[in-house]
Short mmCIF file of C-alpha atoms and ligand atoms in Angstrom, two decimals:
data_model
loop_
_atom_site.label_atom_id
_atom_site.label_comp_id
_atom_site.label_asym_id
_atom_site.label_seq_id
_atom_site.Cartn_x
_atom_site.Cartn_y
_atom_site.Cartn_z
CA MET N 1 0.00 0.00 0.00
CA GLN N 2 1.28 3.43 -0.91
CA ARG N 3 0.21 6.56 0.89
CA TRP N 4 -0.37 9.91 -0.79
CA THR N 5 -0.78 12.87 1.57
CA VAL N 6 -2.72 15.68 -0.06
CA ASP N 7 -2.77 19.25 1.18
CA LEU N 8 -6.02 20.58 -0.24
CA THR N 9 -5.08 24.14 0.65
CA GLN N 10 -2.32 23.99 -1.99
CA THR N 11 -3.85 24.62 -5.42
CA GLY N 12 -1.29 22.39 -7.16
CA TRP N 13 -2.50 19.10 -5.64
CA LYS N 14 -4.31 18.06 -8.83
CA SER N 15 -1.04 17.96 -10.73
CA ALA N 16 0.88 15.93 -8.14
CA PRO N 17 2.87 13.02 -9.58
CA GLU N 18 0.71 10.57 -7.61
CA VAL N 19 -2.38 11.44 -9.69
CA PRO N 20 -1.52 9.33 -12.77
CA ALA N 21 -0.41 6.45 -10.58
CA VAL N 22 -3.66 6.48 -8.59
CA CYS N 23 -5.73 6.73 -11.80
CA ARG N 24 -3.82 3.77 -13.23
CA ALA N 25 -4.44 1.73 -10.08
CA LEU N 26 -8.18 2.43 -10.36
CA ALA N 27 -8.26 1.72 -14.11
CA GLU N 28 -6.53 -1.61 -13.47
CA GLY N 29 -9.30 -2.59 -11.06
CA ASN N 30 -7.49 -2.00 -7.78
CA LEU N 31 -8.76 -0.53 -4.52
CA VAL N 32 -7.93 3.01 -3.39
CA ALA N 33 -9.04 4.59 -0.11
CA ILE N 34 -10.32 8.06 -0.95
CA PRO N 35 -11.51 10.70 1.52
CA THR N 36 -14.87 12.40 1.11
CA GLU N 37 -16.47 15.09 3.26
CA THR N 38 -18.47 12.38 5.11
CA VAL N 39 -16.15 9.40 5.73
CA TYR N 40 -13.29 7.70 3.88
CA GLY N 41 -14.47 5.56 0.96
CA LEU N 42 -13.07 2.21 -0.24
CA ALA N 43 -13.15 3.05 -3.94
CA ALA N 44 -13.01 1.04 -7.14
CA ASP N 45 -14.16 1.44 -10.74
CA ALA N 46 -17.95 1.02 -10.58
CA THR N 47 -18.08 -0.26 -14.16
CA SER N 48 -15.86 -3.26 -13.38
CA SER N 49 -17.42 -6.21 -11.59
CA ILE N 50 -13.98 -7.61 -10.78
CA ALA N 51 -12.97 -4.34 -9.13
CA CYS N 52 -16.27 -4.18 -7.20
CA ALA N 53 -15.87 -7.81 -6.10
CA LYS N 54 -12.57 -6.78 -4.49
CA ILE N 55 -14.48 -4.22 -2.39
CA PHE N 56 -16.77 -6.90 -0.96
CA ALA N 57 -13.82 -9.24 -0.31
CA ALA N 58 -11.73 -6.55 1.40
CA LYS N 59 -14.57 -5.42 3.68
CA GLY N 60 -15.77 -8.95 4.39
CA ARG N 61 -19.31 -7.90 3.56
CA PRO N 62 -21.51 -10.91 4.33
CA GLN N 63 -23.67 -10.35 1.28
CA PHE N 64 -23.54 -8.19 -1.79
CA ASN N 65 -25.09 -4.97 -0.52
CA PRO N 66 -25.34 -2.42 -3.29
CA LEU N 67 -22.70 0.29 -3.41
CA ILE N 68 -22.93 4.05 -3.89
CA SER N 69 -21.38 5.31 -7.15
CA HIS N 70 -19.60 8.68 -6.91
CA LEU N 71 -19.60 11.12 -9.81
CA PRO N 72 -18.02 14.50 -10.51
CA THR N 73 -21.18 16.34 -11.61
CA LEU N 74 -24.96 16.07 -11.91
CA GLU N 75 -24.52 15.79 -15.69
CA ALA N 76 -22.38 12.68 -15.20
CA ALA N 77 -24.96 11.25 -12.79
CA LEU N 78 -27.75 11.76 -15.34
CA GLU N 79 -26.01 9.20 -17.58
CA HIS N 80 -26.72 6.49 -15.03
CA GLY N 81 -30.09 7.25 -13.47
CA ASP N 82 -33.55 8.58 -14.27
CA PHE N 83 -34.12 11.70 -12.19
CA ASN N 84 -37.71 12.82 -11.61
CA ASP N 85 -38.50 16.41 -10.57
CA ASP N 86 -37.92 15.71 -6.88
CA ALA N 87 -34.57 14.07 -7.61
CA LEU N 88 -33.49 17.07 -9.67
CA LYS N 89 -34.58 19.48 -6.94
CA LEU N 90 -32.52 17.64 -4.35
CA ALA N 91 -29.49 17.24 -6.63
CA ASN N 92 -29.52 20.92 -7.51
CA ALA N 93 -29.88 21.97 -3.89
CA PHE N 94 -27.40 19.62 -2.20
CA TRP N 95 -24.80 18.44 -4.75
CA PRO N 96 -21.91 18.47 -4.36
CA GLY N 97 -22.60 17.33 -0.81
CA PRO N 98 -23.44 14.56 1.67
CA LEU N 99 -26.58 13.30 -0.09
CA THR N 100 -27.05 10.02 -2.01
CA LEU N 101 -30.01 9.62 -4.36
CA VAL N 102 -31.41 6.18 -5.20
CA VAL N 103 -33.11 6.43 -8.59
CA PRO N 104 -34.13 4.00 -11.36
CA LYS N 105 -31.01 2.77 -13.17
CA LYS N 106 -30.78 3.63 -16.85
CA ALA N 107 -30.49 0.61 -19.13
CA SER N 108 -27.55 2.36 -20.80
CA SER N 109 -25.64 2.87 -17.52
CA SER N 110 -22.15 1.37 -17.47
CA ILE N 111 -22.33 0.75 -13.70
CA CYS N 112 -21.96 -3.00 -13.21
CA ASP N 113 -24.67 -5.21 -11.74
CA LEU N 114 -22.51 -6.15 -8.78
CA ALA N 115 -22.33 -2.48 -7.74
CA THR N 116 -26.14 -2.31 -7.73
CA ALA N 117 -26.57 -5.88 -6.41
CA GLY N 118 -28.69 -6.62 -9.45
CA LEU N 119 -31.35 -4.06 -8.48
CA ASN N 120 -33.05 -1.88 -11.08
CA THR N 121 -32.17 1.18 -9.00
CA VAL N 122 -28.80 2.84 -8.51
CA ALA N 123 -27.37 4.93 -5.65
CA LEU N 124 -25.59 8.05 -6.95
CA ARG N 125 -23.70 10.79 -5.15
CA VAL N 126 -21.71 13.87 -6.16
CA PRO N 127 -19.55 14.40 -3.06
CA ALA N 128 -18.28 17.74 -1.81
CA GLY N 129 -14.93 16.13 -0.97
CA PRO N 130 -12.82 17.28 -3.94
CA VAL N 131 -10.50 14.25 -4.16
CA MET N 132 -13.24 11.73 -4.97
CA ARG N 133 -14.85 14.12 -7.46
CA PHE N 134 -11.56 14.87 -9.16
CA LEU N 135 -10.50 11.22 -9.47
CA SER N 136 -13.88 10.19 -10.84
CA SER N 137 -13.56 12.90 -13.47
CA LYS N 138 -9.91 12.00 -14.26
CA THR N 139 -10.64 8.29 -14.67
CA ASP N 140 -13.88 9.11 -16.51
CA ALA N 141 -15.59 6.41 -14.47
CA PRO N 142 -18.09 6.41 -11.62
CA LEU N 143 -16.28 5.28 -8.46
CA ALA N 144 -18.09 2.76 -6.27
CA ALA N 145 -17.23 3.36 -2.65
CA PRO N 146 -18.68 2.08 0.58
CA SER N 147 -17.27 3.39 3.82
CA ALA N 148 -13.64 2.23 4.21
CA ASN N 149 -14.00 -0.02 7.24
CA LEU N 150 -14.34 -3.74 7.88
CA SER N 151 -17.96 -4.84 7.49
CA GLY N 152 -20.06 -4.11 10.56
CA LYS N 153 -17.33 -2.04 12.19
CA VAL N 154 -17.09 1.67 12.87
CA SER N 155 -16.66 3.84 9.76
CA THR N 156 -13.39 5.69 9.25
CA THR N 157 -12.80 9.44 9.17
CA THR N 158 -8.98 9.43 9.12
CA ALA N 159 -6.39 7.73 6.92
CA ASP N 160 -4.81 6.01 9.93
CA ALA N 161 -8.11 4.35 10.82
CA VAL N 162 -8.45 3.15 7.21
CA ALA N 163 -4.91 1.75 7.22
CA ALA N 164 -5.63 -0.14 10.45
CA ASP N 165 -8.73 -1.85 8.98
CA LEU N 166 -7.88 -2.31 5.32
CA GLY N 167 -4.20 -1.48 4.67
CA PRO N 168 -3.15 -4.75 3.00
CA SER N 169 -6.10 -4.68 0.54
CA LEU N 170 -5.27 -1.22 -0.81
CA SER N 171 -3.02 -0.07 -3.64
CA TYR N 172 -3.21 3.50 -2.39
CA ILE N 173 -4.51 5.38 0.57
CA ILE N 174 -5.06 9.08 0.04
CA ASP N 175 -4.71 11.10 3.22
CA ALA N 176 -6.42 14.48 3.12
CA GLY N 177 -6.88 14.77 6.87
CA ALA N 178 -10.03 14.23 8.93
CA CYS N 179 -13.43 14.27 7.19
CA SER N 180 -15.39 17.42 7.96
CA VAL N 181 -18.93 15.99 8.21
CA GLY N 182 -18.06 12.72 9.95
CA VAL N 183 -21.25 10.73 9.35
CA GLU N 184 -22.19 9.15 6.02
CA SER N 185 -24.41 10.75 3.42
CA THR N 186 -28.16 10.90 3.81
CA ILE N 187 -29.81 8.41 1.41
CA VAL N 188 -33.12 9.34 -0.24
CA ALA N 189 -34.87 7.02 -2.72
CA LEU N 190 -36.86 8.70 -5.51
CA VAL N 191 -38.64 5.80 -7.06
CA ASP N 192 -42.35 5.33 -7.87
CA GLY N 193 -43.14 9.00 -7.30
CA CYS N 194 -42.29 8.90 -3.63
CA ALA N 195 -39.40 10.44 -1.69
CA ARG N 196 -38.23 8.01 0.98
CA LEU N 197 -35.54 8.55 3.59
CA LEU N 198 -33.48 5.33 3.63
CA ARG N 199 -30.69 6.52 5.92
CA PRO N 200 -30.32 9.74 7.93
CA GLY N 201 -26.95 11.40 7.34
CA GLY N 202 -25.04 14.57 6.64
CA VAL N 203 -27.99 16.47 5.13
CA THR N 204 -30.76 16.90 7.70
CA ARG N 205 -34.36 15.80 7.20
CA ASP N 206 -35.56 19.39 7.74
CA SER N 207 -33.42 20.83 4.96
CA LEU N 208 -34.49 18.07 2.52
CA GLU N 209 -38.16 18.59 3.31
CA ALA N 210 -37.78 22.35 2.91
CA VAL N 211 -36.49 21.86 -0.65
CA LEU N 212 -39.06 19.18 -1.54
CA GLY N 213 -41.94 21.17 0.00
CA LYS N 214 -43.34 17.95 1.51
CA PRO N 215 -42.42 15.42 4.20
CA LEU N 216 -40.16 12.49 3.40
CA VAL N 217 -41.82 9.11 3.79
CA GLY N 218 -40.31 6.01 5.30
CA VAL N 219 -37.89 5.20 8.01
CA SER N 220 -38.64 7.12 11.16
CA ALA N 221 -35.76 7.77 13.51
CA SER N 222 -36.64 4.90 15.82
CA ALA N 223 -38.18 2.41 13.37
CA SER N 224 -35.06 2.07 11.25
CA GLN N 225 -33.58 -0.64 13.48
CA ASP N 226 -36.43 -3.06 12.96
CA ALA N 227 -37.20 -2.38 9.33
CA PRO N 228 -34.05 -1.95 7.28
CA GLN N 229 -35.02 -0.16 4.08
CA ALA N 230 -31.67 0.03 2.36
CA PRO N 231 -30.48 -3.55 1.88
CA GLY N 232 -27.24 -2.78 3.68
CA MET N 233 -28.83 -1.21 6.72
CA LEU N 234 -28.36 -4.17 9.04
CA SER N 235 -29.42 -3.24 12.55
CA SER N 236 -26.10 -4.28 14.09
CA HIS N 237 -23.64 -2.06 12.31
CA TYR N 238 -20.95 0.41 13.28
CA ALA N 239 -20.16 -1.95 16.15
CA PRO N 240 -17.13 -1.42 18.39
CA SER N 241 -15.85 -4.46 20.35
CA ALA N 242 -17.17 -2.96 23.59
CA ALA N 243 -20.86 -3.07 24.47
CA VAL N 244 -22.58 0.27 23.93
CA ARG N 245 -25.08 1.61 26.47
CA LEU N 246 -27.25 4.46 25.22
CA ASP N 247 -28.79 7.27 27.28
CA ALA N 248 -26.48 6.47 30.18
CA THR N 249 -27.36 8.28 33.39
CA LYS N 250 -24.23 7.34 35.36
CA VAL N 251 -20.81 5.80 34.79
CA ALA N 252 -19.55 2.68 36.58
CA PRO N 253 -15.84 2.48 37.43
CA GLY N 254 -13.83 1.11 34.49
CA ASP N 255 -16.42 1.95 31.83
CA ALA N 256 -15.68 4.32 28.97
CA LEU N 257 -17.78 7.45 28.45
CA LEU N 258 -18.90 9.16 25.28
CA SER N 259 -20.18 12.48 26.54
CA PHE N 260 -21.97 15.39 24.91
CA GLY N 261 -22.45 18.91 26.14
CA PRO N 262 -21.20 20.93 29.10
CA HIS N 263 -22.76 18.88 31.93
CA PRO N 264 -20.79 15.79 33.02
CA LEU N 265 -22.74 12.64 33.97
CA PRO N 266 -22.66 11.51 37.60
CA GLY N 267 -19.56 9.36 38.03
CA ALA N 268 -17.85 10.73 34.89
CA GLY N 269 -14.62 10.88 36.87
CA ASN N 270 -14.76 7.05 37.18
CA ALA N 271 -14.53 6.51 33.43
CA CYS N 272 -11.35 4.78 32.25
CA ALA N 273 -11.57 6.87 29.05
CA GLU N 274 -13.74 9.78 28.03
CA PHE N 275 -14.39 11.60 24.78
CA ASN N 276 -16.69 14.64 24.68
CA LEU N 277 -18.23 14.96 21.19
CA SER N 278 -18.89 18.66 21.79
CA SER N 279 -18.54 20.39 25.13
CA THR N 280 -20.76 23.20 23.83
CA GLY N 281 -23.48 20.81 22.63
CA ASN N 282 -22.86 21.53 18.92
CA LEU N 283 -24.24 18.69 16.75
CA THR N 284 -22.09 19.50 13.70
CA GLU N 285 -18.95 19.23 15.80
CA ALA N 286 -20.29 16.02 17.38
CA ALA N 287 -20.95 14.34 14.01
CA ALA N 288 -17.46 15.18 12.79
CA SER N 289 -15.76 13.32 15.65
CA LEU N 290 -18.29 10.49 16.24
CA PHE N 291 -16.43 7.59 14.59
CA THR N 292 -13.00 8.69 15.84
CA ALA N 293 -14.47 8.86 19.34
CA LEU N 294 -15.92 5.33 19.12
CA ARG N 295 -12.62 3.95 17.84
CA LYS N 296 -10.62 5.69 20.60
CA LEU N 297 -12.95 4.59 23.40
CA ASP N 298 -12.97 1.03 22.05
CA ALA N 299 -9.16 1.03 22.03
CA SER N 300 -9.22 1.77 25.79
CA GLY N 301 -10.27 -1.85 26.29
CA ALA N 302 -13.34 -0.92 28.37
CA ALA N 303 -16.08 -3.57 28.36
CA THR N 304 -18.81 -0.93 28.02
CA ILE N 305 -19.03 2.47 26.39
CA ASN N 306 -21.67 4.63 28.07
CA VAL N 307 -23.24 7.23 25.82
CA GLN N 308 -24.78 10.41 27.19
CA ASN N 309 -28.12 11.46 25.67
CA ILE N 310 -27.82 13.39 22.40
CA PRO N 311 -30.80 15.40 21.10
CA GLU N 312 -32.62 14.03 18.03
CA ASN N 313 -32.93 17.30 16.07
CA GLY N 314 -30.86 18.24 12.99
CA LEU N 315 -27.71 16.10 12.65
CA GLY N 316 -28.69 14.41 15.93
CA GLU N 317 -30.94 12.08 13.90
CA ALA N 318 -27.94 10.68 11.98
CA ILE N 319 -25.71 10.55 15.08
CA ASN N 320 -28.34 8.68 17.10
CA ASP N 321 -29.04 6.32 14.17
CA ARG N 322 -25.35 5.27 14.14
CA LEU N 323 -25.24 4.98 17.95
CA ARG N 324 -28.40 2.83 18.05
CA ARG N 325 -26.84 0.49 15.48
CA ALA N 326 -23.60 0.37 17.50
CA ALA N 327 -25.69 -0.63 20.54
CA ALA N 328 -27.92 -3.18 18.73
CA PRO N 329 -27.61 -6.88 19.60
CA ARG N 330 -24.74 -8.43 17.62
CA ASP N 331 -25.21 -11.27 15.14
O1 TXA M 1 -21.12 9.02 2.90
C1 TXA M 1 -21.29 7.96 2.29
O2 TXA M 1 -22.37 7.66 1.77
C2 TXA M 1 -20.08 7.01 2.19
C3 TXA M 1 -19.01 7.73 1.35
C4 TXA M 1 -17.81 6.87 1.09
O3 TXA M 1 -19.58 8.22 0.18
N1 TXA M 1 -20.47 5.76 1.62
C5 TXA M 1 -21.25 4.85 2.28
O4 TXA M 1 -21.45 3.65 1.61
O5 TXA M 1 -21.71 5.04 3.37
P1 TXA M 1 -21.98 2.32 2.31
O6 TXA M 1 -21.77 1.22 1.34
O7 TXA M 1 -21.35 2.14 3.64
O8 TXA M 1 -23.51 2.53 2.43
C6 TXA M 1 -24.31 2.54 1.26
C7 TXA M 1 -25.74 2.24 1.60
C8 TXA M 1 -25.96 0.79 1.96
O9 TXA M 1 -26.77 0.74 3.13
C9 TXA M 1 -26.74 0.25 0.78
O10 TXA M 1 -27.60 -0.78 1.13
C10 TXA M 1 -27.47 1.48 0.27
O11 TXA M 1 -26.53 2.51 0.44
N2 TXA M 1 -27.79 1.37 -1.16
C11 TXA M 1 -26.95 1.36 -2.19
N3 TXA M 1 -27.62 1.18 -3.35
C12 TXA M 1 -28.93 1.09 -3.04
C13 TXA M 1 -30.13 0.91 -3.79
N4 TXA M 1 -30.12 0.77 -5.12
N5 TXA M 1 -31.28 0.88 -3.13
C14 TXA M 1 -31.30 1.03 -1.78
N6 TXA M 1 -30.21 1.19 -1.01
C15 TXA M 1 -29.04 1.22 -1.62
MG1 MG M 2 -20.76 1.69 5.78
#
């Protein structure tokens, strides 16, 4: 595995000598870990079933859950999916950004059947993270990329976390620092005239509904555990090795503590490790450090991670969705 560290504040990064090498690796069907604004992605050429098969093998995904294909522009996305008016409204309002649209797949799309798990719909996203967008435009191919973590484990928001999970499977890992959003994209399906929220994420329900001018149907915040709507939304997901206890009201000696806000829980001083997602109670800041926090607290070796209550509004819906999955009974 080779590592390419990109400084996005330097305008010359697109002409770095690593660019042709990374494009060649992708064109030859190899895996490259690429940062996006949400989480790091385990990317491969979405038009190659051999390349996509390597994604499933590297992650150890138990079944072929469909993958999100990343594109540089809405125009490129229109080659692969049929966008109705609602889909166009959302794409125009939130792309590039942390939103994935599931739309009917065009018969002429070059995205392989393995990437869509044989479905007649396709998940498309134009990310705000410039590296994924740039590489998809350079290779002239949609890039399939699930989160770059072992299946069922916590997603990754830093290159070091990716290397720890997947290093040997990668040709390249591109390090552009920590992801700014920190939770995965929101997934909305626009099929059969209805707009359905399949997964809460980086774009909030309120802002989607404001653009659509109507409520989203489907998965409510609490129902999503029992009724997975996206095939890959297994209830036990994002699982650290430690048990996760939600809405903790106190901390037992030796437990780890994931706190939120300015008011410490009773017994917080007993925790063997603590991470405060945002001492000011800011949900954007909390989302950005969620997965790093879970990985750090898990590394403390504590048997249980206690989680302080986090409000359900705005990005809190996505944060609590991930925490409920982390706490769900394991297979
Ligand atoms: O932020 C993100 O979305 C990240 C970055 C890398 O872009 N990617 C990501 O991918 O989270 P992944 O594979 O971890 O989650 C993709 C989800 C899965 O739950 C999958 O079942 C769902 O998208 N999905 C993909 N295609 C679908 C389809 N045609 N219909 C319904 N759900 C679909
Ligand atoms: Mg994932």
